[in-house]
PDB file of C-alpha atoms in Angstrom:
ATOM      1  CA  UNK A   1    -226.060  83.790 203.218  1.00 37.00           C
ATOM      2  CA  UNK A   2    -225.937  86.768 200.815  1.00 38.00           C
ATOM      3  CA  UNK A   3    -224.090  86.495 197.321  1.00 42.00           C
ATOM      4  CA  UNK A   4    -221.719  89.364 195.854  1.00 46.00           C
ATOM      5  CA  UNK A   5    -221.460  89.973 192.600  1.00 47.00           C
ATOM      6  CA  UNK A   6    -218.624  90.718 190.735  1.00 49.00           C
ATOM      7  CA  UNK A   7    -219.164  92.424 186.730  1.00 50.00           C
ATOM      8  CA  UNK A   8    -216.045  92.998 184.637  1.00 51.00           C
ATOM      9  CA  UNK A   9    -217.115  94.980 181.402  1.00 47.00           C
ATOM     10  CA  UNK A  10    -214.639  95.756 178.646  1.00 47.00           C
ATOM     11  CA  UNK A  11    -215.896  98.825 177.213  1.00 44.00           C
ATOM     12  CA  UNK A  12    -214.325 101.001 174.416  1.00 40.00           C
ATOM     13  CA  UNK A  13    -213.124  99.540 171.236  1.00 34.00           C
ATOM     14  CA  UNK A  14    -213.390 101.051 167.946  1.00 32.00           C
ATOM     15  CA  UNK A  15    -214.653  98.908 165.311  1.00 30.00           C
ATOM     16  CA  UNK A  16    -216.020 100.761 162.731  1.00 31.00           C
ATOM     17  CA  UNK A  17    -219.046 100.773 163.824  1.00 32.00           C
ATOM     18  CA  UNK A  18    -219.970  96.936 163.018  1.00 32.00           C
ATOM     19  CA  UNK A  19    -219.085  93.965 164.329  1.00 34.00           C
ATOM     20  CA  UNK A  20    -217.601  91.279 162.049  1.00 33.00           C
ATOM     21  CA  UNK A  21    -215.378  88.850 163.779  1.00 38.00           C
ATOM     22  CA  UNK A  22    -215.118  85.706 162.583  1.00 37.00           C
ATOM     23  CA  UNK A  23    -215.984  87.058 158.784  1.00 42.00           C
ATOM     24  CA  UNK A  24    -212.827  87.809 157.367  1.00 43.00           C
ATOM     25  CA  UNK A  25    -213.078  91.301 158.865  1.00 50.00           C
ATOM     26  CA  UNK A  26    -210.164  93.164 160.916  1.00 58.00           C
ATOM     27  CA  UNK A  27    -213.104  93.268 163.690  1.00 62.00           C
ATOM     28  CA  UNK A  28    -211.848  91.380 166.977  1.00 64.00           C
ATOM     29  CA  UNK A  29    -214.286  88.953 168.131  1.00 75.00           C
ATOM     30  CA  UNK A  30    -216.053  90.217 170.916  1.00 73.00           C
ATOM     31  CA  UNK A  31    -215.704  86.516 173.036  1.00 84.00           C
ATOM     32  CA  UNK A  32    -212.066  86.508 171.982  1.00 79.00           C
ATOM     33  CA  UNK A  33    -209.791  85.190 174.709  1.00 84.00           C
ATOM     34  CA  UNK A  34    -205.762  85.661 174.694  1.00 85.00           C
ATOM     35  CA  UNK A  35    -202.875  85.450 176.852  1.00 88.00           C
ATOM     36  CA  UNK A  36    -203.011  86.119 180.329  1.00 92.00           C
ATOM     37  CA  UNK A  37    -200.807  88.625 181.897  1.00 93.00           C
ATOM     38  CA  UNK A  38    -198.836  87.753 185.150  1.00 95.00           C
ATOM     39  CA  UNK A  39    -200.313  89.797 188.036  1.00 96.00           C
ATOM     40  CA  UNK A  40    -198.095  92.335 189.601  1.00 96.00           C
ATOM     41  CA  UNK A  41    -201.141  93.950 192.051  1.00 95.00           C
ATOM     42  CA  UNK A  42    -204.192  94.075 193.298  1.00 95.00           C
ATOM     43  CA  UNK A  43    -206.859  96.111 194.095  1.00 93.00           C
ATOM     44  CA  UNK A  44    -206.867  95.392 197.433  1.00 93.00           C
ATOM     45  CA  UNK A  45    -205.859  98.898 198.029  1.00 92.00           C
ATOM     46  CA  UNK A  46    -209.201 100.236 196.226  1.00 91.00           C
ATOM     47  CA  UNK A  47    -211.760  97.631 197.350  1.00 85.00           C
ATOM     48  CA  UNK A  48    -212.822  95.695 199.770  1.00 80.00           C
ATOM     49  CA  UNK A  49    -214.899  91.896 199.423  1.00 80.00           C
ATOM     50  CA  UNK A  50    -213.142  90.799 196.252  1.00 84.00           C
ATOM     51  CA  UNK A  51    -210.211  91.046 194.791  1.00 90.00           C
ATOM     52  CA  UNK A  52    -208.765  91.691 191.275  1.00 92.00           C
ATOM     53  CA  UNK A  53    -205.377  90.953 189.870  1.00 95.00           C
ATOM     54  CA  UNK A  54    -203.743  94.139 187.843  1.00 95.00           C
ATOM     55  CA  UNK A  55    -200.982  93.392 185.369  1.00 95.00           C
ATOM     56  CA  UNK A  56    -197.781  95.102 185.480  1.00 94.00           C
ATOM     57  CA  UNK A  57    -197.625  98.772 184.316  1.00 94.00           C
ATOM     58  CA  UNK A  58    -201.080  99.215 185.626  1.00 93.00           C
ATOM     59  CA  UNK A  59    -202.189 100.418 188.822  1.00 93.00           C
ATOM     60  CA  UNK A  60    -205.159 100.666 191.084  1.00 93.00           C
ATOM     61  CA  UNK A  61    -206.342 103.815 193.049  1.00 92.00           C
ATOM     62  CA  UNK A  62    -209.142 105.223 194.555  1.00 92.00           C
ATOM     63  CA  UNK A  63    -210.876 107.482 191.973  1.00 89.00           C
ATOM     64  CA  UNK A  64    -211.081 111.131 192.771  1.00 82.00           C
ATOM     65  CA  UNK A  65    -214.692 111.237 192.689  1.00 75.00           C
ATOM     66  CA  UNK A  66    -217.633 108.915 192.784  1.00 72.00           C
ATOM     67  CA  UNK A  67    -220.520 108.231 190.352  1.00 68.00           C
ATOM     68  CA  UNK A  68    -222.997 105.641 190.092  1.00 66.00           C
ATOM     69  CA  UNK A  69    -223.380 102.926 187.468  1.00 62.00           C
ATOM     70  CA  UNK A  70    -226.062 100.855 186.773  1.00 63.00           C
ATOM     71  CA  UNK A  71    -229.905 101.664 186.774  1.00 65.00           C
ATOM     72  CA  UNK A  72    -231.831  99.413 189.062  1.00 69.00           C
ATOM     73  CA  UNK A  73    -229.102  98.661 191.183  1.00 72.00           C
ATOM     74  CA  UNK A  74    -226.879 101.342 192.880  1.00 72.00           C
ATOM     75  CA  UNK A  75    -223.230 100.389 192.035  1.00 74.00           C
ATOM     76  CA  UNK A  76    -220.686 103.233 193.619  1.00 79.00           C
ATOM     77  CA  UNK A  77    -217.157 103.930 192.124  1.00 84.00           C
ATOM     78  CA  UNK A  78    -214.226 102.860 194.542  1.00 86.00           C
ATOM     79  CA  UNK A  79    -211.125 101.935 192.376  1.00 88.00           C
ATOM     80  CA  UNK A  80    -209.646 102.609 189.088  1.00 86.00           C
ATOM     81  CA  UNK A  81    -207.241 100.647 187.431  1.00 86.00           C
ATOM     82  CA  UNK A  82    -205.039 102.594 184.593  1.00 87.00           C
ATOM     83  CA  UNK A  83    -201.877 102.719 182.812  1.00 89.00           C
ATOM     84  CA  UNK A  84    -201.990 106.514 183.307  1.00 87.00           C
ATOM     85  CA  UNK A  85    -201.907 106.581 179.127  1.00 83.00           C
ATOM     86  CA  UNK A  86    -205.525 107.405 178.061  1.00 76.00           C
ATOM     87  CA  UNK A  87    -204.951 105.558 174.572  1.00 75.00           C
ATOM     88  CA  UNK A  88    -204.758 102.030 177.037  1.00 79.00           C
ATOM     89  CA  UNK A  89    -208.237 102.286 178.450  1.00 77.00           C
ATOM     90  CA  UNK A  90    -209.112 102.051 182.509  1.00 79.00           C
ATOM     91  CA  UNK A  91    -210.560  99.952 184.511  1.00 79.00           C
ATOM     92  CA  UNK A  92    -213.361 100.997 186.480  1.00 78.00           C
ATOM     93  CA  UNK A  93    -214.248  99.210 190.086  1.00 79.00           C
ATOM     94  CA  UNK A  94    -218.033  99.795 191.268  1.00 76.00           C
ATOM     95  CA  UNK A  95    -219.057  98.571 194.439  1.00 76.00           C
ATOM     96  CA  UNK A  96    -223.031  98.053 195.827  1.00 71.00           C
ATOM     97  CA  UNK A  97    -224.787  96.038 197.999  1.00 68.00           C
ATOM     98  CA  UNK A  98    -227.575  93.067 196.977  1.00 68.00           C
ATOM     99  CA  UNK A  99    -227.494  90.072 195.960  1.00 71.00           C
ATOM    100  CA  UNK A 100    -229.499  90.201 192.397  1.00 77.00           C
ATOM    101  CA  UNK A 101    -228.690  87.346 189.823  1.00 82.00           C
ATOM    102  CA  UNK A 102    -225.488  87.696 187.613  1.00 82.00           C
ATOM    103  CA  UNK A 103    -227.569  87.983 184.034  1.00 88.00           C
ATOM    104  CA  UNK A 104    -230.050  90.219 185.728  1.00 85.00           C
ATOM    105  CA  UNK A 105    -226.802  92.316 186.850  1.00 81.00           C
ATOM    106  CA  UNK A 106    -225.846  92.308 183.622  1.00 84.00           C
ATOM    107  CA  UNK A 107    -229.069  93.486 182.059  1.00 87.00           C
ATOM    108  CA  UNK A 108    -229.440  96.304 184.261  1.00 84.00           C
ATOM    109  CA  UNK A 109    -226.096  97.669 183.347  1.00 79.00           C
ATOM    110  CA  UNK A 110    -226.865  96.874 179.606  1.00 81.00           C
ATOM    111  CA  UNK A 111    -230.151  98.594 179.678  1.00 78.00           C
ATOM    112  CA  UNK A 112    -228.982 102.056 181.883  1.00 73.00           C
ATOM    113  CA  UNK A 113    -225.894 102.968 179.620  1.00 68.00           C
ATOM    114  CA  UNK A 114    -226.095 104.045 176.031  1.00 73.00           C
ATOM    115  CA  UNK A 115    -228.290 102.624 173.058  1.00 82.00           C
ATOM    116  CA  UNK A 116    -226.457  99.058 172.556  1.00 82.00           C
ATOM    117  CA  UNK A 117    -226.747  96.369 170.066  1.00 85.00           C
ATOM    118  CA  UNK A 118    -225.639  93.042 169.481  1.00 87.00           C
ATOM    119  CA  UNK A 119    -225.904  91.683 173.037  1.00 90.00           C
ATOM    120  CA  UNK A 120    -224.859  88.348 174.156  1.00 92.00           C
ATOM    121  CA  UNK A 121    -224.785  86.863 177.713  1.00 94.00           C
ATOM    122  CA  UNK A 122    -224.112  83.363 178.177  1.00 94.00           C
ATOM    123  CA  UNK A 123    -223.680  81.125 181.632  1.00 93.00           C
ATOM    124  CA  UNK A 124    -220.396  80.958 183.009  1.00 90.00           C
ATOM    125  CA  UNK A 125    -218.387  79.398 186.105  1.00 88.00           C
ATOM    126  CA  UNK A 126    -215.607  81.915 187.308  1.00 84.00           C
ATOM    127  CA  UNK A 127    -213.490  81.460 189.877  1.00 81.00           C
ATOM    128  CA  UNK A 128    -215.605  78.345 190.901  1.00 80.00           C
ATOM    129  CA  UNK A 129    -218.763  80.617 191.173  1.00 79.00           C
ATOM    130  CA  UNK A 130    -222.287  80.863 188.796  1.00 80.00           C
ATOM    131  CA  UNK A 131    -221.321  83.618 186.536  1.00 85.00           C
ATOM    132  CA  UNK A 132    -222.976  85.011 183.491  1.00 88.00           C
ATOM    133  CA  UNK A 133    -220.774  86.895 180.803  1.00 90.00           C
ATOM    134  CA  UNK A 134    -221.636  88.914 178.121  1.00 88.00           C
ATOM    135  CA  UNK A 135    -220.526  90.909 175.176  1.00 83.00           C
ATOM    136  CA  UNK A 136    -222.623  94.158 173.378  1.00 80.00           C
ATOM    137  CA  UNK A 137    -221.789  96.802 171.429  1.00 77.00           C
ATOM    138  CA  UNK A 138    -222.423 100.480 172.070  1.00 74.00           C
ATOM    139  CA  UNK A 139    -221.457 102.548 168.976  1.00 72.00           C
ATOM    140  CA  UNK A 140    -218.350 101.905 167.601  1.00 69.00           C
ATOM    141  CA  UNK A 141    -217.282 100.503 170.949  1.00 72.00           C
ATOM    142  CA  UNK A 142    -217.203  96.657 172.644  1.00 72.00           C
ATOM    143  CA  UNK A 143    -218.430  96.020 175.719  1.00 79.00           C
ATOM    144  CA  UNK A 144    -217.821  92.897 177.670  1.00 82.00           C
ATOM    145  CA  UNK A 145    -218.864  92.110 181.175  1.00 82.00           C
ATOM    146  CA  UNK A 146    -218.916  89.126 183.613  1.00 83.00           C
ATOM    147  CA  UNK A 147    -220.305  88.828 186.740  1.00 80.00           C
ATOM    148  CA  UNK A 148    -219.822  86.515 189.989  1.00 78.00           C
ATOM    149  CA  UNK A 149    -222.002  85.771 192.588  1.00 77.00           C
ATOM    150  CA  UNK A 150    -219.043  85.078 195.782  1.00 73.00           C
ATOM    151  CA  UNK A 151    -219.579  84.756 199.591  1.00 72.00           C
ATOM    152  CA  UNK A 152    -220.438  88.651 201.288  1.00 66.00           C
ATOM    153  CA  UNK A 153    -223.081  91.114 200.358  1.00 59.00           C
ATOM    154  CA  UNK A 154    -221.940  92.903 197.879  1.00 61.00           C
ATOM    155  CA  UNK A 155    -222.222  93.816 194.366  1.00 66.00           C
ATOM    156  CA  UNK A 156    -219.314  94.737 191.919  1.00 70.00           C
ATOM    157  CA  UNK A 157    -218.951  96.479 188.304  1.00 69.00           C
ATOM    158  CA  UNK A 158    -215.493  96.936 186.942  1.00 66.00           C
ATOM    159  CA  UNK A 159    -215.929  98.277 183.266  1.00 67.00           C
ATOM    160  CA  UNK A 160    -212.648  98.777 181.446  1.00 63.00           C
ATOM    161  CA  UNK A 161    -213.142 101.598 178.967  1.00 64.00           C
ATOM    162  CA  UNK A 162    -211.471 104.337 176.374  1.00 58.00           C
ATOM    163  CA  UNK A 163    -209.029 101.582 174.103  1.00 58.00           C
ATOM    164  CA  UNK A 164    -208.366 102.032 170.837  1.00 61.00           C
ATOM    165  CA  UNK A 165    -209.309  99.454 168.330  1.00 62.00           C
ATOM    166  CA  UNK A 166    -205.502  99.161 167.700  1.00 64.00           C
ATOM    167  CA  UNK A 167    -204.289  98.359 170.574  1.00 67.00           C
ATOM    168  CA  UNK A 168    -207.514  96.383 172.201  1.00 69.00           C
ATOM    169  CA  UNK A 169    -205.303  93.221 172.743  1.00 74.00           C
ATOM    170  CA  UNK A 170    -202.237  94.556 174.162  1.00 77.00           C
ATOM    171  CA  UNK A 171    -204.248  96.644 176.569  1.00 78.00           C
ATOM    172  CA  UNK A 172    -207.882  96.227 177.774  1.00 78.00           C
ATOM    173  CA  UNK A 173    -208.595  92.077 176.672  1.00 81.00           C
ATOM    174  CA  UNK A 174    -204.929  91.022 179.123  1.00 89.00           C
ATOM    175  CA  UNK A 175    -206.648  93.050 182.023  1.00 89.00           C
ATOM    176  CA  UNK A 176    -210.285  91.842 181.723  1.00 84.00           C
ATOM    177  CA  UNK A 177    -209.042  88.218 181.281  1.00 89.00           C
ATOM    178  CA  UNK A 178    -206.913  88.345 184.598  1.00 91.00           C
ATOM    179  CA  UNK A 179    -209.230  90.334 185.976  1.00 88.00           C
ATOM    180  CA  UNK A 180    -211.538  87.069 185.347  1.00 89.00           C
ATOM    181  CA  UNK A 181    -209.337  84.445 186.239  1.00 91.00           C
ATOM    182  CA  UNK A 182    -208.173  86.394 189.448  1.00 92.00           C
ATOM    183  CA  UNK A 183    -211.301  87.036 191.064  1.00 86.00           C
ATOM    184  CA  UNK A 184    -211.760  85.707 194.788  1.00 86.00           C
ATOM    185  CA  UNK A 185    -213.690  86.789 197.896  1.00 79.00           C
TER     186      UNK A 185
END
């Protein structure tokens, strides 16, 4: 039986260009966890072979163009999920086909964006499934990223990008953690 793989990244938080949580600093933690949001959708409308929660005042939509993300893998872009504010972020659905390990997933995405530091992946279960999750920082953004291995043959990247530093929690942190605790085959 082939695996998919799901990858929620949080990308785009201004910190100043260093990362101090923990320290005193005004720096979120980059493993931080918070509320949960009720869901109100899904991207069910977007994507097929797994499914995401969205919270309310967000939506999801086919994009109106597709890229590709990733570098050894080919991951396709089939749903965004946005507030329709560009200060809130967006969350970005790829889809591909494989069924590669969740940290080597991970690394692959790491490796084919822009020059990172401060990476962290760590084991995970997720919605019952091997996961691996990590957390790096590109610039004076934060990216963080999980990825499941479900039933099909498929693999998915959902980064969720563009939020300001000062409103990180309210916004991009509520989606990526329902995202995470929402995700089924």
């Amino acid at each position: 039986m082939r695996a998919a793989v799901v990858v929620l990244s949080v990308v785009g938080l201004v910190v100043g260009g260093v990362v101090l949580a923990g320290c005193g600093s005004d720096a979120p933690d980059p493993w931080a966890d918070g509320d949960v949001p009720a869901a109100a959708g899904t991207t069910e409308s977007c994507l097929s072979g797994a499914v995401l929660d969205v919270p309310a005042g967000w939506r999801a939509q086919r994009p109106e163009s597709y890229s590709s993300g990733g570098g050894q893998f080919r991951l396709d872009l089939e749903c965004t999920i946005g507030t329709g504010n560009f200060s809130d972020g967006e969350v970005k659905v790829y889809k591909g086909s494989g069924d590669p390990e969740p940290r080597e997933v991970l690394r692959d995405t790491i490796d084919s964006g822009y020059e990172h530091a401060d990476v962290e992946i760590r084991d995970a279960t997720i919605g019952g499934f091997p996961a691996a999750e990590a957390t790096w920082r590109v610039g004076d953004y934060i990216d963080r990223a999980f990825v499941v291995r479900t039933d099909g043959n498929l693999t998915i990247l959902v980064l969720v990008d563009r939020a300001k530093r000062d409103n990180y929690e309210e916004s991009v942190l509520p989606v990526y953690l329902l995202a995470k605790k929402s995700i089924r085959s």
